[in-house]
């Protein structure tokens, strides 16, 4: 297997030792939960959005997340400047293409960021299909898609973009070149907590700042959300108290518990 | 009675079946709680604010809320574009005129949006009085007002604007043409939770997307907040734990419980 | 001692009687928690950010907080307009120079606001050192600093700017002219709750609106956070449930309990 359960636990230990500084250019809904999730997990968050300063800040950050949720012309400009700086310095950045299939403006912004070669793209099946289909040139973004079709889009997007693609849902898929891994876990109530996926993208950036490869960073972050989500669901099945239990759970998670409970699989036979 | 308790429960069932997509152009304080409230209730929230894309998104949304809390020239432009698109497509939109009496800039923005004929206006007595008085031409916005005076302003605003007016406070009033209904319920701690009123306006938009009339949509949303507020107050009388209990309560609310506990009345003898 | 424990309790009573209107021009992360903290404490928050209206709103507000966390050219313009209006009307305002040492853009914005003579500056040791060193002209912002060095920077910043300087950390320091007081309390988990420091700055503005001097306002607000933080830590040592307990604790705090538990000291022998 390309990433071991033990490695996920070790990466969490490493992250807490190094306390990476994560630069967030993110949406207005995700601000509070992203910062709280990063703090709970052991990283150091900063929300720095002004085009006048994002390059200077990217220069000192250890990782970046660019999230287009409540994008504006100004914020996309900031994302592009910061991403280019991370590329120039050889540091990782994560694209979260929130709702990129919903409008032409949003799809153009997401595609433009994909062109800048994100280290990792983290999205849901609809978002990955919109990007993968667009890059592949053959599918409209409104196509009703099956999970299987989205998996193919994830593989296609990973191949064409060169990015690691983390597609999250009931089961998570991580595509890197010709490899596709699965990560299980989580809880049914998670889609009822707003911006939890955005805070996962920020967590992927934190892991990428300390990992040896984007693939292991994405898998470790997804695995952590899966394990802590399952823990928190034992405390509550309703969204607001679940959210509290989830953030507390990240803070309390022991690397050994993560390594013991991770469920990673591999998808074979992809074209 | 113009709206029955049973109808409120049925509308909640319908909302959960249809899962309406609610387009939010709202303030920075209300982002997190509005999205979480809409998810808990069974709707699908999207925060889409850029003038470049709001018309495209309005075209696919089922309802819109325009909230001027942290307004800017840019966000008011976005609200106007989205509202006009909803009007053109015959879909409902809700105006939340947050603090519209506080500055001339804010009052002008709110009046300009009222001119676009919102389906429903949801505000507190001070906001409704500022709008109602302004439209009526006879009262300054700083007038110290009685509950009775604000009720007259609500009726006047409904008559002059053609919108349904939902004015919330200890008792809620809903004015539609010559009809005025009351909705009871809620809890004393609710004003200590920020942006709970904003999330109510978003919920009104969700109900309007599935209801037969704006009047029943407003009444059902207000009734739901009243019933769930009373439930949550039995769990906590302090604001942060109340907020958690409230959102969990929306998620767990059964349509039959809503129908059984709604308290709707009618005000007669208005001019 | 310059500020008595009894006075802290009395100021909390006074604040709840007067319910000061606090104008917030703050960052996107701090919106939700700042508004909820101000409400819980007994103040009335308003987030009003548009340059077109901030002077009009400052004219009716009782206090202002200017926080540069997610600053933009536009928001700094709004902060400067509102601060100048508060100065013209003799009303207090608080500067929170979030991360001011991180980029030149941010440091220039913070220095420009210091030039407008804030009533109180509230920051962490790194921020105060960046401002104090810059004003003193002798230290780079990246200097590794000891707690002692930061204390000297706080004293220097207070002397040179004329502002009261509240520097918070494990122990809090408040510098006013030649006086330096300490405030103890709080909990180890507090740095893991995002924007809690920002909400403290907003609370300082609320106290400044009702106090006789900026020094007693800063001390009372810091003391309140210290006492309530210690209370909440008895309920939870993890960040999300701590946050809930903290806000509930502010709402429930009795002035007598505050007066009984405040720990204020004085630093002597400063140059």
PDB file of N, CA and C in Angstrom, chain C residues 70-156:
ATOM      1  N   UNK C  70      -7.955  40.713   8.753  1.00  0.00           N
ATOM      2  CA  UNK C  70      -8.061  40.462   7.311  1.00  0.00           C
ATOM      3  C   UNK C  70      -8.207  41.789   6.568  1.00  0.00           C
ATOM      4  N   UNK C  71      -7.302  42.665   6.869  1.00  0.00           N
ATOM      5  CA  UNK C  71      -7.370  44.041   6.338  1.00  0.00           C
ATOM      6  C   UNK C  71      -7.369  44.084   4.815  1.00  0.00           C
ATOM      7  N   UNK C  72      -7.909  45.174   4.283  1.00  0.00           N
ATOM      8  CA  UNK C  72      -7.833  45.494   2.854  1.00  0.00           C
ATOM      9  C   UNK C  72      -7.620  46.996   2.767  1.00  0.00           C
ATOM     10  N   UNK C  73      -7.273  47.489   1.599  1.00  0.00           N
ATOM     11  CA  UNK C  73      -7.134  48.934   1.427  1.00  0.00           C
ATOM     12  C   UNK C  73      -8.432  49.618   1.854  1.00  0.00           C
ATOM     13  N   UNK C  74      -9.550  49.012   1.465  1.00  0.00           N
ATOM     14  CA  UNK C  74     -10.872  49.564   1.778  1.00  0.00           C
ATOM     15  C   UNK C  74     -11.145  49.562   3.289  1.00  0.00           C
ATOM     16  N   UNK C  75     -10.837  48.466   3.973  1.00  0.00           N
ATOM     17  CA  UNK C  75     -11.178  48.405   5.400  1.00  0.00           C
ATOM     18  C   UNK C  75     -10.267  49.320   6.215  1.00  0.00           C
ATOM     19  N   UNK C  76      -9.017  49.474   5.793  1.00  0.00           N
ATOM     20  CA  UNK C  76      -8.142  50.402   6.516  1.00  0.00           C
ATOM     21  C   UNK C  76      -8.651  51.834   6.351  1.00  0.00           C
ATOM     22  N   UNK C  77      -9.141  52.138   5.152  1.00  0.00           N
ATOM     23  CA  UNK C  77      -9.748  53.457   4.923  1.00  0.00           C
ATOM     24  C   UNK C  77     -10.936  53.656   5.885  1.00  0.00           C
ATOM     25  N   UNK C  78     -11.761  52.633   6.010  1.00  0.00           N
ATOM     26  CA  UNK C  78     -12.918  52.714   6.911  1.00  0.00           C
ATOM     27  C   UNK C  78     -12.463  52.903   8.359  1.00  0.00           C
ATOM     28  N   UNK C  79     -11.422  52.168   8.772  1.00  0.00           N
ATOM     29  CA  UNK C  79     -10.916  52.294  10.146  1.00  0.00           C
ATOM     30  C   UNK C  79     -10.421  53.708  10.409  1.00  0.00           C
ATOM     31  N   UNK C  80      -9.720  54.281   9.455  1.00  0.00           N
ATOM     32  CA  UNK C  80      -9.152  55.619   9.644  1.00  0.00           C
ATOM     33  C   UNK C  80     -10.263  56.674   9.748  1.00  0.00           C
ATOM     34  N   UNK C  81     -11.275  56.540   8.917  1.00  0.00           N
ATOM     35  CA  UNK C  81     -12.397  57.487   8.967  1.00  0.00           C
ATOM     36  C   UNK C  81     -13.125  57.393  10.306  1.00  0.00           C
ATOM     37  N   UNK C  82     -13.395  56.157  10.732  1.00  0.00           N
ATOM     38  CA  UNK C  82     -14.145  55.970  11.977  1.00  0.00           C
ATOM     39  C   UNK C  82     -13.328  56.423  13.183  1.00  0.00           C
ATOM     40  N   UNK C  83     -12.022  56.110  13.170  1.00  0.00           N
ATOM     41  CA  UNK C  83     -11.170  56.504  14.300  1.00  0.00           C
ATOM     42  C   UNK C  83     -11.093  58.026  14.416  1.00  0.00           C
ATOM     43  N   UNK C  84     -10.951  58.692  13.285  1.00  0.00           N
ATOM     44  CA  UNK C  84     -10.875  60.160  13.318  1.00  0.00           C
ATOM     45  C   UNK C  84     -12.171  60.759  13.865  1.00  0.00           C
ATOM     46  N   UNK C  85     -13.287  60.143  13.495  1.00  0.00           N
ATOM     47  CA  UNK C  85     -14.578  60.631  14.017  1.00  0.00           C
ATOM     48  C   UNK C  85     -14.663  60.431  15.531  1.00  0.00           C
ATOM     49  N   UNK C  86     -14.214  59.263  16.017  1.00  0.00           N
ATOM     50  CA  UNK C  86     -14.232  59.029  17.463  1.00  0.00           C
ATOM     51  C   UNK C  86     -13.353  60.069  18.167  1.00  0.00           C
ATOM     52  N   UNK C  87     -12.185  60.316  17.613  1.00  0.00           N
ATOM     53  CA  UNK C  87     -11.295  61.333  18.195  1.00  0.00           C
ATOM     54  C   UNK C  87     -11.982  62.691  18.247  1.00  0.00           C
ATOM     55  N   UNK C  88     -12.627  63.058  17.145  1.00  0.00           N
ATOM     56  CA  UNK C  88     -13.264  64.378  17.070  1.00  0.00           C
ATOM     57  C   UNK C  88     -14.370  64.515  18.114  1.00  0.00           C
ATOM     58  N   UNK C  89     -15.021  63.391  18.415  1.00  0.00           N
ATOM     59  CA  UNK C  89     -16.141  63.427  19.360  1.00  0.00           C
ATOM     60  C   UNK C  89     -15.715  63.057  20.780  1.00  0.00           C
ATOM     61  N   UNK C  90     -14.419  62.796  20.983  1.00  0.00           N
ATOM     62  CA  UNK C  90     -13.938  62.472  22.332  1.00  0.00           C
ATOM     63  C   UNK C  90     -14.411  61.123  22.831  1.00  0.00           C
ATOM     64  N   UNK C  91     -14.610  60.177  21.906  1.00  0.00           N
ATOM     65  CA  UNK C  91     -15.050  58.838  22.308  1.00  0.00           C
ATOM     66  C   UNK C  91     -13.901  57.838  22.109  1.00  0.00           C
ATOM     67  N   UNK C  92     -13.894  56.748  22.890  1.00  0.00           N
ATOM     68  CA  UNK C  92     -12.733  55.839  22.878  1.00  0.00           C
ATOM     69  C   UNK C  92     -12.730  54.865  21.713  1.00  0.00           C
ATOM     70  N   UNK C  93     -11.522  54.528  21.272  1.00  0.00           N
ATOM     71  CA  UNK C  93     -11.393  53.459  20.272  1.00  0.00           C
ATOM     72  C   UNK C  93     -10.156  52.632  20.567  1.00  0.00           C
ATOM     73  N   UNK C  94     -10.238  51.367  20.167  1.00  0.00           N
ATOM     74  CA  UNK C  94      -9.216  50.367  20.461  1.00  0.00           C
ATOM     75  C   UNK C  94      -8.626  49.877  19.145  1.00  0.00           C
ATOM     76  N   UNK C  95      -7.305  49.794  19.091  1.00  0.00           N
ATOM     77  CA  UNK C  95      -6.628  49.197  17.930  1.00  0.00           C
ATOM     78  C   UNK C  95      -6.171  47.793  18.277  1.00  0.00           C
ATOM     79  N   UNK C  96      -6.532  46.827  17.431  1.00  0.00           N
ATOM     80  CA  UNK C  96      -5.978  45.474  17.540  1.00  0.00           C
ATOM     81  C   UNK C  96      -5.091  45.250  16.309  1.00  0.00           C
ATOM     82  N   UNK C  97      -3.762  45.341  16.484  1.00  0.00           N
ATOM     83  CA  UNK C  97      -2.838  45.282  15.339  1.00  0.00           C
ATOM     84  C   UNK C  97      -2.481  43.845  14.961  1.00  0.00           C
ATOM     85  N   UNK C  98      -3.487  43.044  14.606  1.00  0.00           N
ATOM     86  CA  UNK C  98      -3.295  41.596  14.382  1.00  0.00           C
ATOM     87  C   UNK C  98      -2.148  41.311  13.398  1.00  0.00           C
ATOM     88  N   UNK C  99      -1.202  40.534  13.839  1.00  0.00           N
ATOM     89  CA  UNK C  99      -0.108  40.074  12.973  1.00  0.00           C
ATOM     90  C   UNK C  99       0.660  41.200  12.301  1.00  0.00           C
ATOM     91  N   UNK C 100       0.789  42.335  12.978  1.00  0.00           N
ATOM     92  CA  UNK C 100       1.314  43.527  12.295  1.00  0.00           C
ATOM     93  C   UNK C 100       2.775  43.380  11.894  1.00  0.00           C
ATOM     94  N   UNK C 101       3.470  42.421  12.469  1.00  0.00           N
ATOM     95  CA  UNK C 101       4.862  42.231  12.070  1.00  0.00           C
ATOM     96  C   UNK C 101       5.031  41.314  10.864  1.00  0.00           C
ATOM     97  N   UNK C 102       3.922  40.761  10.355  1.00  0.00           N
ATOM     98  CA  UNK C 102       4.048  39.698   9.346  1.00  0.00           C
ATOM     99  C   UNK C 102       4.383  40.192   7.943  1.00  0.00           C
ATOM    100  N   UNK C 103       3.889  41.357   7.580  1.00  0.00           N
ATOM    101  CA  UNK C 103       4.186  41.900   6.240  1.00  0.00           C
ATOM    102  C   UNK C 103       4.349  43.428   6.339  1.00  0.00           C
ATOM    103  N   UNK C 104       5.082  44.019   5.401  1.00  0.00           N
ATOM    104  CA  UNK C 104       5.220  45.484   5.384  1.00  0.00           C
ATOM    105  C   UNK C 104       3.876  46.204   5.234  1.00  0.00           C
ATOM    106  N   UNK C 105       2.963  45.647   4.446  1.00  0.00           N
ATOM    107  CA  UNK C 105       1.638  46.250   4.231  1.00  0.00           C
ATOM    108  C   UNK C 105       0.883  46.389   5.558  1.00  0.00           C
ATOM    109  N   UNK C 106       0.954  45.337   6.327  1.00  0.00           N
ATOM    110  CA  UNK C 106       0.276  45.244   7.610  1.00  0.00           C
ATOM    111  C   UNK C 106       0.931  46.184   8.639  1.00  0.00           C
ATOM    112  N   UNK C 107       2.238  46.220   8.631  1.00  0.00           N
ATOM    113  CA  UNK C 107       2.924  47.087   9.593  1.00  0.00           C
ATOM    114  C   UNK C 107       2.639  48.554   9.281  1.00  0.00           C
ATOM    115  N   UNK C 108       2.602  48.883   7.983  1.00  0.00           N
ATOM    116  CA  UNK C 108       2.305  50.274   7.605  1.00  0.00           C
ATOM    117  C   UNK C 108       0.881  50.646   8.022  1.00  0.00           C
ATOM    118  N   UNK C 109      -0.061  49.719   7.837  1.00  0.00           N
ATOM    119  CA  UNK C 109      -1.442  50.001   8.234  1.00  0.00           C
ATOM    120  C   UNK C 109      -1.528  50.211   9.742  1.00  0.00           C
ATOM    121  N   UNK C 110      -0.860  49.352  10.515  1.00  0.00           N
ATOM    122  CA  UNK C 110      -0.908  49.453  11.975  1.00  0.00           C
ATOM    123  C   UNK C 110      -0.248  50.743  12.453  1.00  0.00           C
ATOM    124  N   UNK C 111       0.922  51.076  11.880  1.00  0.00           N
ATOM    125  CA  UNK C 111       1.595  52.318  12.278  1.00  0.00           C
ATOM    126  C   UNK C 111       0.739  53.531  11.962  1.00  0.00           C
ATOM    127  N   UNK C 112       0.098  53.501  10.784  1.00  0.00           N
ATOM    128  CA  UNK C 112      -0.761  54.623  10.401  1.00  0.00           C
ATOM    129  C   UNK C 112      -1.924  54.789  11.368  1.00  0.00           C
ATOM    130  N   UNK C 113      -2.422  53.685  11.899  1.00  0.00           N
ATOM    131  CA  UNK C 113      -3.505  53.777  12.885  1.00  0.00           C
ATOM    132  C   UNK C 113      -2.967  54.241  14.236  1.00  0.00           C
ATOM    133  N   UNK C 114      -1.768  53.804  14.601  1.00  0.00           N
ATOM    134  CA  UNK C 114      -1.164  54.293  15.851  1.00  0.00           C
ATOM    135  C   UNK C 114      -0.988  55.813  15.793  1.00  0.00           C
ATOM    136  N   UNK C 115      -0.647  56.332  14.616  1.00  0.00           N
ATOM    137  CA  UNK C 115      -0.502  57.785  14.462  1.00  0.00           C
ATOM    138  C   UNK C 115      -1.800  58.535  14.758  1.00  0.00           C
ATOM    139  N   UNK C 116      -2.938  57.832  14.593  1.00  0.00           N
ATOM    140  CA  UNK C 116      -4.232  58.461  14.893  1.00  0.00           C
ATOM    141  C   UNK C 116      -4.554  58.413  16.387  1.00  0.00           C
ATOM    142  N   UNK C 117      -3.607  57.919  17.208  1.00  0.00           N
ATOM    143  CA  UNK C 117      -3.727  57.947  18.665  1.00  0.00           C
ATOM    144  C   UNK C 117      -4.913  57.152  19.207  1.00  0.00           C
ATOM    145  N   UNK C 118      -4.836  55.819  19.077  1.00  0.00           N
ATOM    146  CA  UNK C 118      -5.878  54.991  19.688  1.00  0.00           C
ATOM    147  C   UNK C 118      -5.931  55.213  21.195  1.00  0.00           C
ATOM    148  N   UNK C 119      -7.111  55.104  21.758  1.00  0.00           N
ATOM    149  CA  UNK C 119      -7.241  55.187  23.208  1.00  0.00           C
ATOM    150  C   UNK C 119      -6.475  54.040  23.859  1.00  0.00           C
ATOM    151  N   UNK C 120      -6.628  52.850  23.283  1.00  0.00           N
ATOM    152  CA  UNK C 120      -5.998  51.638  23.814  1.00  0.00           C
ATOM    153  C   UNK C 120      -5.513  50.801  22.639  1.00  0.00           C
ATOM    154  N   UNK C 121      -4.337  50.194  22.771  1.00  0.00           N
ATOM    155  CA  UNK C 121      -3.841  49.205  21.808  1.00  0.00           C
ATOM    156  C   UNK C 121      -3.813  47.864  22.527  1.00  0.00           C
ATOM    157  N   UNK C 122      -4.463  46.841  21.932  1.00  0.00           N
ATOM    158  CA  UNK C 122      -4.490  45.510  22.565  1.00  0.00           C
ATOM    159  C   UNK C 122      -3.861  44.515  21.605  1.00  0.00           C
ATOM    160  N   UNK C 123      -2.780  43.868  22.009  1.00  0.00           N
ATOM    161  CA  UNK C 123      -2.132  42.898  21.130  1.00  0.00           C
ATOM    162  C   UNK C 123      -1.377  41.849  21.915  1.00  0.00           C
ATOM    163  N   UNK C 124      -0.794  40.884  21.176  1.00  0.00           N
ATOM    164  CA  UNK C 124       0.056  39.891  21.843  1.00  0.00           C
ATOM    165  C   UNK C 124       1.504  40.398  21.845  1.00  0.00           C
ATOM    166  N   UNK C 125       2.411  39.713  22.539  1.00  0.00           N
ATOM    167  CA  UNK C 125       3.776  40.237  22.644  1.00  0.00           C
ATOM    168  C   UNK C 125       4.440  40.476  21.294  1.00  0.00           C
ATOM    169  N   UNK C 126       4.245  39.582  20.325  1.00  0.00           N
ATOM    170  CA  UNK C 126       4.872  39.779  19.015  1.00  0.00           C
ATOM    171  C   UNK C 126       4.376  41.046  18.336  1.00  0.00           C
ATOM    172  N   UNK C 127       3.072  41.293  18.441  1.00  0.00           N
ATOM    173  CA  UNK C 127       2.501  42.478  17.806  1.00  0.00           C
ATOM    174  C   UNK C 127       2.969  43.768  18.494  1.00  0.00           C
ATOM    175  N   UNK C 128       2.989  43.731  19.816  1.00  0.00           N
ATOM    176  CA  UNK C 128       3.411  44.927  20.565  1.00  0.00           C
ATOM    177  C   UNK C 128       4.895  45.203  20.325  1.00  0.00           C
ATOM    178  N   UNK C 129       5.687  44.131  20.253  1.00  0.00           N
ATOM    179  CA  UNK C 129       7.115  44.319  19.990  1.00  0.00           C
ATOM    180  C   UNK C 129       7.334  44.903  18.593  1.00  0.00           C
ATOM    181  N   UNK C 130       6.553  44.421  17.614  1.00  0.00           N
ATOM    182  CA  UNK C 130       6.694  44.935  16.249  1.00  0.00           C
ATOM    183  C   UNK C 130       6.382  46.429  16.218  1.00  0.00           C
ATOM    184  N   UNK C 131       5.325  46.834  16.917  1.00  0.00           N
ATOM    185  CA  UNK C 131       4.956  48.254  16.954  1.00  0.00           C
ATOM    186  C   UNK C 131       5.899  49.062  17.833  1.00  0.00           C
ATOM    187  N   UNK C 132       6.211  48.522  18.987  1.00  0.00           N
ATOM    188  CA  UNK C 132       7.061  49.252  19.942  1.00  0.00           C
ATOM    189  C   UNK C 132       8.455  49.427  19.382  1.00  0.00           C
ATOM    190  N   UNK C 133       8.981  48.347  18.797  1.00  0.00           N
ATOM    191  CA  UNK C 133      10.320  48.432  18.205  1.00  0.00           C
ATOM    192  C   UNK C 133      10.337  49.389  17.029  1.00  0.00           C
ATOM    193  N   UNK C 134       9.299  49.328  16.221  1.00  0.00           N
ATOM    194  CA  UNK C 134       9.237  50.200  15.050  1.00  0.00           C
ATOM    195  C   UNK C 134       9.204  51.661  15.480  1.00  0.00           C
ATOM    196  N   UNK C 135       8.358  51.950  16.470  1.00  0.00           N
ATOM    197  CA  UNK C 135       8.253  53.328  16.926  1.00  0.00           C
ATOM    198  C   UNK C 135       9.545  53.790  17.572  1.00  0.00           C
ATOM    199  N   UNK C 136      10.173  52.857  18.330  1.00  0.00           N
ATOM    200  CA  UNK C 136      11.419  53.213  18.991  1.00  0.00           C
ATOM    201  C   UNK C 136      12.572  53.322  17.990  1.00  0.00           C
ATOM    202  N   UNK C 137      12.410  52.656  16.856  1.00  0.00           N
ATOM    203  CA  UNK C 137      13.390  52.823  15.797  1.00  0.00           C
ATOM    204  C   UNK C 137      14.614  51.930  15.904  1.00  0.00           C
ATOM    205  N   UNK C 138      14.658  51.095  16.948  1.00  0.00           N
ATOM    206  CA  UNK C 138      15.916  50.404  17.178  1.00  0.00           C
ATOM    207  C   UNK C 138      15.902  48.892  16.953  1.00  0.00           C
ATOM    208  N   UNK C 139      14.722  48.274  16.798  1.00  0.00           N
ATOM    209  CA  UNK C 139      14.701  46.825  16.688  1.00  0.00           C
ATOM    210  C   UNK C 139      13.949  46.385  15.439  1.00  0.00           C
ATOM    211  N   UNK C 140      14.444  45.326  14.785  1.00  0.00           N
ATOM    212  CA  UNK C 140      13.714  44.754  13.664  1.00  0.00           C
ATOM    213  C   UNK C 140      12.531  43.959  14.189  1.00  0.00           C
ATOM    214  N   UNK C 141      11.512  43.750  13.342  1.00  0.00           N
ATOM    215  CA  UNK C 141      10.323  43.048  13.814  1.00  0.00           C
ATOM    216  C   UNK C 141      10.566  41.562  13.953  1.00  0.00           C
ATOM    217  N   UNK C 142      11.637  41.055  13.369  1.00  0.00           N
ATOM    218  CA  UNK C 142      11.861  39.619  13.400  1.00  0.00           C
ATOM    219  C   UNK C 142      12.753  39.177  14.552  1.00  0.00           C
ATOM    220  N   UNK C 143      13.248  40.141  15.291  1.00  0.00           N
ATOM    221  CA  UNK C 143      14.061  39.812  16.452  1.00  0.00           C
ATOM    222  C   UNK C 143      13.363  38.780  17.329  1.00  0.00           C
ATOM    223  N   UNK C 144      14.099  37.752  17.693  1.00  0.00           N
ATOM    224  CA  UNK C 144      13.537  36.835  18.680  1.00  0.00           C
ATOM    225  C   UNK C 144      13.460  37.579  19.999  1.00  0.00           C
ATOM    226  N   UNK C 145      12.273  37.574  20.586  1.00  0.00           N
ATOM    227  CA  UNK C 145      12.165  38.415  21.771  1.00  0.00           C
ATOM    228  C   UNK C 145      11.862  37.603  23.013  1.00  0.00           C
ATOM    229  N   UNK C 146      12.326  38.074  24.127  1.00  0.00           N
ATOM    230  CA  UNK C 146      11.982  37.487  25.409  1.00  0.00           C
ATOM    231  C   UNK C 146      10.754  38.208  25.938  1.00  0.00           C
ATOM    232  N   UNK C 147      10.102  37.598  26.929  1.00  0.00           N
ATOM    233  CA  UNK C 147       8.946  38.250  27.536  1.00  0.00           C
ATOM    234  C   UNK C 147       9.356  39.597  28.101  1.00  0.00           C
ATOM    235  N   UNK C 148      10.563  39.649  28.658  1.00  0.00           N
ATOM    236  CA  UNK C 148      11.042  40.894  29.261  1.00  0.00           C
ATOM    237  C   UNK C 148      11.197  41.988  28.197  1.00  0.00           C
ATOM    238  N   UNK C 149      11.758  41.598  27.055  1.00  0.00           N
ATOM    239  CA  UNK C 149      11.918  42.578  25.978  1.00  0.00           C
ATOM    240  C   UNK C 149      10.563  43.108  25.540  1.00  0.00           C
ATOM    241  N   UNK C 150       9.573  42.211  25.421  1.00  0.00           N
ATOM    242  CA  UNK C 150       8.248  42.650  24.987  1.00  0.00           C
ATOM    243  C   UNK C 150       7.640  43.588  26.023  1.00  0.00           C
ATOM    244  N   UNK C 151       7.910  43.343  27.300  1.00  0.00           N
ATOM    245  CA  UNK C 151       7.393  44.236  28.336  1.00  0.00           C
ATOM    246  C   UNK C 151       7.973  45.630  28.165  1.00  0.00           C
ATOM    247  N   UNK C 152       9.258  45.665  27.843  1.00  0.00           N
ATOM    248  CA  UNK C 152       9.867  46.983  27.589  1.00  0.00           C
ATOM    249  C   UNK C 152       9.252  47.648  26.365  1.00  0.00           C
ATOM    250  N   UNK C 153       8.952  46.838  25.334  1.00  0.00           N
ATOM    251  CA  UNK C 153       8.313  47.397  24.144  1.00  0.00           C
ATOM    252  C   UNK C 153       6.930  47.956  24.478  1.00  0.00           C
ATOM    253  N   UNK C 154       6.199  47.245  25.341  1.00  0.00           N
ATOM    254  CA  UNK C 154       4.869  47.731  25.733  1.00  0.00           C
ATOM    255  C   UNK C 154       4.992  49.080  26.431  1.00  0.00           C
ATOM    256  N   UNK C 155       5.950  49.177  27.341  1.00  0.00           N
ATOM    257  CA  UNK C 155       6.149  50.443  28.065  1.00  0.00           C
ATOM    258  C   UNK C 155       6.564  51.549  27.101  1.00  0.00           C
ATOM    259  N   UNK C 156       7.454  51.194  26.181  1.00  0.00           N
ATOM    260  CA  UNK C 156       7.940  52.171  25.210  1.00  0.00           C
ATOM    261  C   UNK C 156       6.817  52.621  24.281  1.00  0.00           C
TER     262      UNK C 156
END
